[in-house]
XYZ file of C-alpha atoms in Angstrom:
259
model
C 25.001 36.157 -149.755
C 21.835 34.727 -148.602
C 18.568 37.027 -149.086
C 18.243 37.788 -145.071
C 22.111 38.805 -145.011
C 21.347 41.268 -148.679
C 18.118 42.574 -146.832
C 20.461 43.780 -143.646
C 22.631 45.382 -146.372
C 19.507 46.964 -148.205
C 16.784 48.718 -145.862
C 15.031 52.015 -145.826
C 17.523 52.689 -142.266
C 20.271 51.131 -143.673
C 22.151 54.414 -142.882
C 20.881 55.029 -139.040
C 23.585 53.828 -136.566
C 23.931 50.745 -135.595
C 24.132 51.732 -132.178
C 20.615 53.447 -132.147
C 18.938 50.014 -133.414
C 20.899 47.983 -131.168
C 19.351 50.374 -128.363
C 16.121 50.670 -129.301
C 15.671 46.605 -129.939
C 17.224 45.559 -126.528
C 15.323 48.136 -124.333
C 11.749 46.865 -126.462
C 13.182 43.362 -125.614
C 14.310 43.405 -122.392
C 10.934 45.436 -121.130
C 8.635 43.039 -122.909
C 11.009 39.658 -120.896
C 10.498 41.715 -117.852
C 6.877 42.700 -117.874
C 5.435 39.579 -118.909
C 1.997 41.417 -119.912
C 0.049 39.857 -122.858
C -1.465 43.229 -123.568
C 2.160 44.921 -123.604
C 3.625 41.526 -125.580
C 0.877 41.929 -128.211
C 1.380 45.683 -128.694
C 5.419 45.287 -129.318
C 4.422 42.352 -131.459
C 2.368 44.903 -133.741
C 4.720 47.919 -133.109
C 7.915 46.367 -134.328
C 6.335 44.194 -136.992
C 4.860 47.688 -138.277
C 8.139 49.374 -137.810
C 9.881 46.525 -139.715
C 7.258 46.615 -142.700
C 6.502 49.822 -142.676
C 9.330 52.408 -141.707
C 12.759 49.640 -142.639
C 10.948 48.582 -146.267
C 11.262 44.960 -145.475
C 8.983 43.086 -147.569
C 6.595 42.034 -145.278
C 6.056 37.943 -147.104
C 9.747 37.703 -145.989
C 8.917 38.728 -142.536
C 5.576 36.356 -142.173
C 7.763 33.653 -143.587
C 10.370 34.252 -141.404
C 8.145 34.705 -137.963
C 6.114 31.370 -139.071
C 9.395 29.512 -137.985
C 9.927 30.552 -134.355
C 6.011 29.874 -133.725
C 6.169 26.828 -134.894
C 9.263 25.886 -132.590
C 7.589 28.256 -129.411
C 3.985 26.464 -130.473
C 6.062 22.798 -130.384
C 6.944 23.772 -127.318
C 3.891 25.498 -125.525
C 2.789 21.342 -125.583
C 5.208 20.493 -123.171
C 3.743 23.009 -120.609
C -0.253 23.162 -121.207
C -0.138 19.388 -120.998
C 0.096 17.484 -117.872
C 0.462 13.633 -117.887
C -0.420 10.720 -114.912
C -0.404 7.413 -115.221
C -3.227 7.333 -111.939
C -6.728 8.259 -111.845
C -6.337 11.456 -109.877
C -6.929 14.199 -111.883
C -8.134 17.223 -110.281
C -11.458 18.654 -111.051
C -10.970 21.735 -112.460
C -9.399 20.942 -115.911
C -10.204 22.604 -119.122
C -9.526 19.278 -120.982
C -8.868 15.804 -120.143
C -8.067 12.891 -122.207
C -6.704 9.317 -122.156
C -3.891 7.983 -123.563
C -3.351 4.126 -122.623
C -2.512 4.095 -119.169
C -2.146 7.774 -119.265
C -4.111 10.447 -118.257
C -3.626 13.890 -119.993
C -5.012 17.182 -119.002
C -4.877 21.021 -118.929
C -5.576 23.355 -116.112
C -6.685 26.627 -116.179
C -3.256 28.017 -114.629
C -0.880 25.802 -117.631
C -2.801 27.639 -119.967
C -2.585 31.249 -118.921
C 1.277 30.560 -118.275
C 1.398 29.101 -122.065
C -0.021 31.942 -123.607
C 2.226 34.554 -121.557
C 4.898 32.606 -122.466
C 3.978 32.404 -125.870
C 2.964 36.084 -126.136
C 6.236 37.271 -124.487
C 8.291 35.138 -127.439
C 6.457 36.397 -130.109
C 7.191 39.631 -128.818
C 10.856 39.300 -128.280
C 11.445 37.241 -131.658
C 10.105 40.556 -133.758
C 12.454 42.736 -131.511
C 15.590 40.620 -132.430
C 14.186 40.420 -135.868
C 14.060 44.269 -135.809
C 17.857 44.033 -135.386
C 18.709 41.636 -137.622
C 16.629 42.643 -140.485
C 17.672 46.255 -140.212
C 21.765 45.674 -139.635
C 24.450 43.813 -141.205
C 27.069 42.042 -138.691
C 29.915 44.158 -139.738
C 28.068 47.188 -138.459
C 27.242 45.067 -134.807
C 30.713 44.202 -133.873
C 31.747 47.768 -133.979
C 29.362 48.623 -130.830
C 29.792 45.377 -129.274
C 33.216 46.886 -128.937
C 32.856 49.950 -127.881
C 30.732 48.278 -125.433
C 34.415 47.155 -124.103
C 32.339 43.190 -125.097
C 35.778 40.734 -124.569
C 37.382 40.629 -128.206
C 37.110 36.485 -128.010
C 33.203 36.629 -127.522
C 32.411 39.230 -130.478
C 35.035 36.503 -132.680
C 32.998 33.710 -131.439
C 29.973 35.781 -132.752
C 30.997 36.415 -136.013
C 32.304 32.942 -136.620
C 28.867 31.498 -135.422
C 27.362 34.011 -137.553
C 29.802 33.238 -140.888
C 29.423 29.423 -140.136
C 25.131 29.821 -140.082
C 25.193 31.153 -143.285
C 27.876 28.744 -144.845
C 25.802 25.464 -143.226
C 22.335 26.831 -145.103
C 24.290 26.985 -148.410
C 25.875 23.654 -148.342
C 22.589 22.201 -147.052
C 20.934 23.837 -150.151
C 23.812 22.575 -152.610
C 23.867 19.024 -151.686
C 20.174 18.704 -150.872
C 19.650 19.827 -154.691
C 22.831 17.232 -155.868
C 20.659 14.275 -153.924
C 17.355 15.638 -155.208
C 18.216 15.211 -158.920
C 19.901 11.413 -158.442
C 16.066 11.035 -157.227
C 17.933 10.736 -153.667
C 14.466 11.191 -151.733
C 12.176 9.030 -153.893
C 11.080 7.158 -150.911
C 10.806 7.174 -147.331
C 13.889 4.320 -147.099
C 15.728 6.665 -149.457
C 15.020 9.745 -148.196
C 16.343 9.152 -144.527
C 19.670 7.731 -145.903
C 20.174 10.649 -147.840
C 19.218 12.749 -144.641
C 22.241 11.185 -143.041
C 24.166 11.527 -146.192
C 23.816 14.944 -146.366
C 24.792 15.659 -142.457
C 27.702 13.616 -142.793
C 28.922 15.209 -145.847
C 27.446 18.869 -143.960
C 30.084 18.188 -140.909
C 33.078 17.596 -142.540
C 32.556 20.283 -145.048
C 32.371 22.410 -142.569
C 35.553 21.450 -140.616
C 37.544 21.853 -143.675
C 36.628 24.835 -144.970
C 36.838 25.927 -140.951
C 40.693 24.268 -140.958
C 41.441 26.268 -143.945
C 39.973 29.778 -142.761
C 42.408 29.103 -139.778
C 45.431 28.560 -141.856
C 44.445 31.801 -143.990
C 44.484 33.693 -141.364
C 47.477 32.103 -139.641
C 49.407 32.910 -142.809
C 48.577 36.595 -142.938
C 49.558 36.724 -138.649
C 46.154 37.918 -138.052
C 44.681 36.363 -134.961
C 41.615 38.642 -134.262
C 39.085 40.064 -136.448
C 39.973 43.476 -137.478
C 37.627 45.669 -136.834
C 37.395 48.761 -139.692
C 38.783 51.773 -137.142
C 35.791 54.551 -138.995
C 33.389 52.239 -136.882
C 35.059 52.522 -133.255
C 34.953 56.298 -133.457
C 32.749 57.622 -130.662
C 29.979 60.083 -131.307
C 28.098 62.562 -129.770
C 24.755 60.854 -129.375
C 26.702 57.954 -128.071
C 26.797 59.271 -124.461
C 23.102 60.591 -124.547
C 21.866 56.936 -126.306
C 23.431 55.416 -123.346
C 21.503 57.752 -121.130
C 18.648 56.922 -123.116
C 18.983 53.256 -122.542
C 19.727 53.194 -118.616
C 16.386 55.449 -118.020
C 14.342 52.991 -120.442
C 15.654 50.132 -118.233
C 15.177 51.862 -114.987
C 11.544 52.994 -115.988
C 10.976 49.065 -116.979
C 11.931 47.764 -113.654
C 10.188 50.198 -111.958
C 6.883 49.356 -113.760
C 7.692 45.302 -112.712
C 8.524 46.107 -109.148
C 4.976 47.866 -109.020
């Protein structure tokens, strides 16, 4: 079990329903993709980071470390829209930066930017929302509602088999990245990038395999679904008012856009 997976297992609201966190991540996530407001963005940013830290236990090193990789992928990709390219010499006058390149002629307006750092604001925002979720609940406790959600059975399958296949994909890479590392595998560049391919070969068809023999295990026993435990699909009382809950969130949050 891979420390993310232990810390969904392990939290200070391990114990509140699964349905409640569910809830109260999707309506902070779906208001902040709705609003698009940097002040809004920012403010969920710090409220669900401090709710994470702070009221869940999570150690917060494993929550920096784990946020540092989505801005580096949402950063990577704020390039692609602050920067404009032409290979001609009409660039309009009111840049914020402009540059050559060759026959190229890179700039930034004023109106790339803003949209870069809403767009970066609002991911930030919505990463730490989902990160709420998956920090706070195991996957065996999410299927359950996804259920009683009436979600089609062959979805929340496809769900947990993405989810079981993540984890097994990170602990192969781990296993033979360390086998390659101590037959000095990556002692130079040349090296290193035919052990890269190595290791995704070997990755895919490990993978497959052990896939291929999950589906005969389960073909053996006649299962062909995921059983859900049944103590999980019982409804509750605060199921009804949650839902409540949720539709007035989402009507308040479209109401706020549409103004």
């Amino acid at each position: 079990m891979l420390k993310i997976d232990f810390i969904a297992s392990h939290n200070a609201i391990q114990k509140v329903a699964a349905s409640q966190k569910m809830a109260f991540s999707f309506i902070t996530l779906l208001l902040a993709t709705l609003l698009r407001n940097n002040n809004y963005s920012v403010w969920t940013l710090f409220f669900m980071s401090g709710a994470i830290i702070f009221y869940a236990k999570i150690p917060w090193k494993t929550y920096i470390i784990l946020l540092l990789a989505p801005i580096g992928f949402i950063s990577a990709g704020m390039v692609a829209i602050v920067l404009s390219i032409t290979f001609t010499q009409d660039v309009p006058t009111s840049v914020l930066w402009q540059g050559s390149l060759f026959t190229m002629q890179l700039f930034i307006l004023p109106n790339d930017g803003i949209r870069a750092i809403t767009i970066f604001c609002t991911s930030i925002s919505a990463t730490s929302c989902l990160y709420f979720l998956i920090l706070t609940t195991p996957m065996y406790e999410i299927s359950p509602v996804l259920a009683r959600l009436k979600v089609p059975t062959i979805i929340i399958e496809l769900i947990e088999l993405m989810y079981r296949f993540i984890f097994l994909f990170l602990e192969m890479v781990a296993q033979i990245y360390t086998a390659q590392h101590a037959r000095l595998g990556y002692r130079t560049y040349k090296k290193g990038f035919q052990s890269l391919s190595l290791l995704i070969n070997a990755l895919f068809r490990s993978i497959f395999f052990r896939y291929q023999a999950m589906s005969y295990a389960m073909a053996a026993r006649n299962i062909e679904q995921f059983i859900i435990p049944q103590q999980f699909l019982i409804d509750k009382e605060w199921d009804q008012k949650l839902t409540w809950l949720a539709i007035i969130f989402i009507v308040v949050g479209i109401a706020i856009l549409v103004l």
